[in-house]
């Protein structure tokens, strides 16, 4: 079983930065960050292969968000820069044990409880 615990959300003004973290236990092949805004569907934002540095990003965050990991600490990070009000959402860490590519978002079956990110204009 994979257990995921997010932290680091908060409130920031547009143009600011936030870093969210996810501590995970158990084996995972891919780790991902998703977000869901009120009234909208959940969307995949970024993902990373746990065995290396292969990363994937949604077009809406490319160039602004960076996913990284510290396997010794069993932690995955999402650094969010140049934040916009439309980035406001609950951010979820997720994982799966399947295969490449890590941006096949329907493969994610393990989920954290989420952390809120609010960007004001």
PDB file of C-alpha atoms in Angstrom:
ATOM      1  CA  UNK A   1       0.000   0.000   0.000  1.00  0.00           C
ATOM      2  CA  UNK A   2       1.129   3.554  -0.712  1.00  0.00           C
ATOM      3  CA  UNK A   3       0.438   6.321   1.774  1.00  0.00           C
ATOM      4  CA  UNK A   4       0.766   9.981   0.830  1.00  0.00           C
ATOM      5  CA  UNK A   5       0.754  13.099   3.009  1.00  0.00           C
ATOM      6  CA  UNK A   6       0.876  16.581   1.482  1.00  0.00           C
ATOM      7  CA  UNK A   7       1.965  19.789   3.136  1.00  0.00           C
ATOM      8  CA  UNK A   8       2.959  23.319   2.250  1.00  0.00           C
ATOM      9  CA  UNK A   9      -0.125  24.861   0.707  1.00  0.00           C
ATOM     10  CA  UNK A  10      -1.240  28.360   1.577  1.00  0.00           C
ATOM     11  CA  UNK A  11      -2.218  31.744   0.235  1.00  0.00           C
ATOM     12  CA  UNK A  12      -0.134  33.978  -1.977  1.00  0.00           C
ATOM     13  CA  UNK A  13      -0.603  36.947  -4.261  1.00  0.00           C
ATOM     14  CA  UNK A  14      -0.438  36.598  -8.008  1.00  0.00           C
ATOM     15  CA  UNK A  15       3.134  36.379  -9.201  1.00  0.00           C
ATOM     16  CA  UNK A  16       4.274  34.756  -5.994  1.00  0.00           C
ATOM     17  CA  UNK A  17       5.632  31.285  -5.272  1.00  0.00           C
ATOM     18  CA  UNK A  18       4.722  28.289  -3.153  1.00  0.00           C
ATOM     19  CA  UNK A  19       6.248  24.877  -2.624  1.00  0.00           C
ATOM     20  CA  UNK A  20       4.150  21.876  -1.717  1.00  0.00           C
ATOM     21  CA  UNK A  21       5.565  18.575  -0.508  1.00  0.00           C
ATOM     22  CA  UNK A  22       4.394  14.998  -0.405  1.00  0.00           C
ATOM     23  CA  UNK A  23       5.880  12.392   1.895  1.00  0.00           C
ATOM     24  CA  UNK A  24       5.176   8.894   0.629  1.00  0.00           C
ATOM     25  CA  UNK A  25       5.618   5.361   1.858  1.00  0.00           C
ATOM     26  CA  UNK A  26       5.643   2.095  -0.040  1.00  0.00           C
ATOM     27  CA  UNK A  27       6.769   1.501  -3.630  1.00  0.00           C
ATOM     28  CA  UNK A  28       5.607   3.740  -6.450  1.00  0.00           C
ATOM     29  CA  UNK A  29       6.568   3.847 -10.137  1.00  0.00           C
ATOM     30  CA  UNK A  30       5.210   7.317 -10.854  1.00  0.00           C
ATOM     31  CA  UNK A  31       4.356  10.185  -8.528  1.00  0.00           C
ATOM     32  CA  UNK A  32       2.104  13.004  -9.609  1.00  0.00           C
ATOM     33  CA  UNK A  33       0.489  16.235  -8.567  1.00  0.00           C
ATOM     34  CA  UNK A  34      -3.136  16.928  -9.431  1.00  0.00           C
ATOM     35  CA  UNK A  35      -5.399  19.850  -8.673  1.00  0.00           C
ATOM     36  CA  UNK A  36      -9.106  20.440  -8.463  1.00  0.00           C
ATOM     37  CA  UNK A  37     -10.758  23.827  -8.359  1.00  0.00           C
ATOM     38  CA  UNK A  38     -14.359  24.259  -7.190  1.00  0.00           C
ATOM     39  CA  UNK A  39     -16.771  23.247  -9.909  1.00  0.00           C
ATOM     40  CA  UNK A  40     -14.019  21.867 -12.128  1.00  0.00           C
ATOM     41  CA  UNK A  41     -12.691  18.429 -12.889  1.00  0.00           C
ATOM     42  CA  UNK A  42      -9.487  17.208 -11.343  1.00  0.00           C
ATOM     43  CA  UNK A  43      -6.510  17.666 -13.660  1.00  0.00           C
ATOM     44  CA  UNK A  44      -3.012  16.293 -13.731  1.00  0.00           C
ATOM     45  CA  UNK A  45      -0.407  19.012 -13.263  1.00  0.00           C
ATOM     46  CA  UNK A  46       2.999  17.341 -13.102  1.00  0.00           C
ATOM     47  CA  UNK A  47       4.476  13.902 -12.622  1.00  0.00           C
ATOM     48  CA  UNK A  48       7.819  12.204 -12.160  1.00  0.00           C
ATOM     49  CA  UNK A  49       9.267   8.740 -12.542  1.00  0.00           C
ATOM     50  CA  UNK A  50      10.471   7.660  -9.107  1.00  0.00           C
ATOM     51  CA  UNK A  51      13.464   5.824 -10.545  1.00  0.00           C
ATOM     52  CA  UNK A  52      14.955   8.783 -12.336  1.00  0.00           C
ATOM     53  CA  UNK A  53      14.420  12.325 -13.545  1.00  0.00           C
ATOM     54  CA  UNK A  54      11.784  11.872 -16.234  1.00  0.00           C
ATOM     55  CA  UNK A  55       9.124  14.516 -15.677  1.00  0.00           C
ATOM     56  CA  UNK A  56       5.873  15.560 -17.307  1.00  0.00           C
ATOM     57  CA  UNK A  57       3.902  18.813 -17.118  1.00  0.00           C
ATOM     58  CA  UNK A  58       0.485  20.019 -18.149  1.00  0.00           C
ATOM     59  CA  UNK A  59       0.669  22.818 -20.715  1.00  0.00           C
ATOM     60  CA  UNK A  60      -0.970  25.214 -18.256  1.00  0.00           C
ATOM     61  CA  UNK A  61       1.993  25.024 -15.850  1.00  0.00           C
ATOM     62  CA  UNK A  62       4.999  24.440 -18.121  1.00  0.00           C
ATOM     63  CA  UNK A  63       7.755  26.910 -17.388  1.00  0.00           C
ATOM     64  CA  UNK A  64       6.209  27.900 -14.043  1.00  0.00           C
ATOM     65  CA  UNK A  65       6.009  24.683 -12.004  1.00  0.00           C
ATOM     66  CA  UNK A  66       8.801  22.215 -11.265  1.00  0.00           C
ATOM     67  CA  UNK A  67       8.387  18.726  -9.846  1.00  0.00           C
ATOM     68  CA  UNK A  68      11.313  17.118  -8.066  1.00  0.00           C
ATOM     69  CA  UNK A  69      12.024  14.374  -5.577  1.00  0.00           C
ATOM     70  CA  UNK A  70      14.352  13.383  -2.783  1.00  0.00           C
ATOM     71  CA  UNK A  71      14.212   9.603  -2.643  1.00  0.00           C
ATOM     72  CA  UNK A  72      16.245   9.456   0.569  1.00  0.00           C
ATOM     73  CA  UNK A  73      13.498  11.488   2.237  1.00  0.00           C
ATOM     74  CA  UNK A  74      10.700   9.764   0.291  1.00  0.00           C
ATOM     75  CA  UNK A  75       9.438  13.210  -0.628  1.00  0.00           C
ATOM     76  CA  UNK A  76       8.154  14.720  -3.861  1.00  0.00           C
ATOM     77  CA  UNK A  77       8.005  18.478  -4.272  1.00  0.00           C
ATOM     78  CA  UNK A  78       6.101  20.856  -6.505  1.00  0.00           C
ATOM     79  CA  UNK A  79       7.685  24.280  -6.763  1.00  0.00           C
ATOM     80  CA  UNK A  80       5.137  26.738  -8.119  1.00  0.00           C
ATOM     81  CA  UNK A  81       6.342  30.090  -9.441  1.00  0.00           C
ATOM     82  CA  UNK A  82       4.577  32.964 -11.181  1.00  0.00           C
ATOM     83  CA  UNK A  83       1.327  31.844  -9.635  1.00  0.00           C
ATOM     84  CA  UNK A  84      -1.945  33.025 -11.127  1.00  0.00           C
ATOM     85  CA  UNK A  85      -5.435  33.232  -9.649  1.00  0.00           C
ATOM     86  CA  UNK A  86      -6.459  30.369 -11.930  1.00  0.00           C
ATOM     87  CA  UNK A  87      -3.941  28.145 -10.116  1.00  0.00           C
ATOM     88  CA  UNK A  88      -6.183  28.301  -7.040  1.00  0.00           C
ATOM     89  CA  UNK A  89      -7.231  24.745  -6.207  1.00  0.00           C
ATOM     90  CA  UNK A  90      -6.854  21.836  -3.853  1.00  0.00           C
ATOM     91  CA  UNK A  91      -3.596  20.140  -4.781  1.00  0.00           C
ATOM     92  CA  UNK A  92      -3.320  16.382  -4.414  1.00  0.00           C
ATOM     93  CA  UNK A  93      -0.318  14.090  -4.432  1.00  0.00           C
ATOM     94  CA  UNK A  94      -0.905  10.773  -6.159  1.00  0.00           C
ATOM     95  CA  UNK A  95       0.979   7.623  -7.116  1.00  0.00           C
ATOM     96  CA  UNK A  96       0.768   4.438  -9.130  1.00  0.00           C
ATOM     97  CA  UNK A  97       2.825   1.299  -9.656  1.00  0.00           C
ATOM     98  CA  UNK A  98       2.098   0.796 -13.334  1.00  0.00           C
ATOM     99  CA  UNK A  99       4.451   1.876 -16.149  1.00  0.00           C
ATOM    100  CA  UNK A 100       5.457   4.764 -18.409  1.00  0.00           C
ATOM    101  CA  UNK A 101       4.377   7.324 -19.308  1.00  0.00           C
ATOM    102  CA  UNK A 102       3.773   9.005 -16.005  1.00  0.00           C
ATOM    103  CA  UNK A 103       1.345  11.515 -17.548  1.00  0.00           C
ATOM    104  CA  UNK A 104      -1.330   8.866 -18.147  1.00  0.00           C
ATOM    105  CA  UNK A 105      -3.357  10.444 -15.409  1.00  0.00           C
ATOM    106  CA  UNK A 106      -5.979   7.709 -15.153  1.00  0.00           C
ATOM    107  CA  UNK A 107      -3.397   5.263 -13.787  1.00  0.00           C
ATOM    108  CA  UNK A 108      -3.070   7.066 -10.471  1.00  0.00           C
ATOM    109  CA  UNK A 109      -4.820   5.090  -7.739  1.00  0.00           C
ATOM    110  CA  UNK A 110      -3.184   6.212  -4.505  1.00  0.00           C
ATOM    111  CA  UNK A 111      -4.103   9.663  -3.204  1.00  0.00           C
ATOM    112  CA  UNK A 112      -3.232  12.055  -0.433  1.00  0.00           C
ATOM    113  CA  UNK A 113      -5.723  14.187   1.441  1.00  0.00           C
ATOM    114  CA  UNK A 114      -4.855  17.389  -0.434  1.00  0.00           C
ATOM    115  CA  UNK A 115      -3.498  20.796   0.432  1.00  0.00           C
ATOM    116  CA  UNK A 116      -5.155  24.096  -0.487  1.00  0.00           C
ATOM    117  CA  UNK A 117      -3.409  26.658  -2.670  1.00  0.00           C
ATOM    118  CA  UNK A 118      -5.057  30.067  -3.018  1.00  0.00           C
ATOM    119  CA  UNK A 119      -3.748  32.788  -5.312  1.00  0.00           C
ATOM    120  CA  UNK A 120      -5.238  36.243  -5.017  1.00  0.00           C
ATOM    121  CA  UNK A 121      -5.129  38.920  -7.687  1.00  0.00           C
TER     122      UNK A 121
END
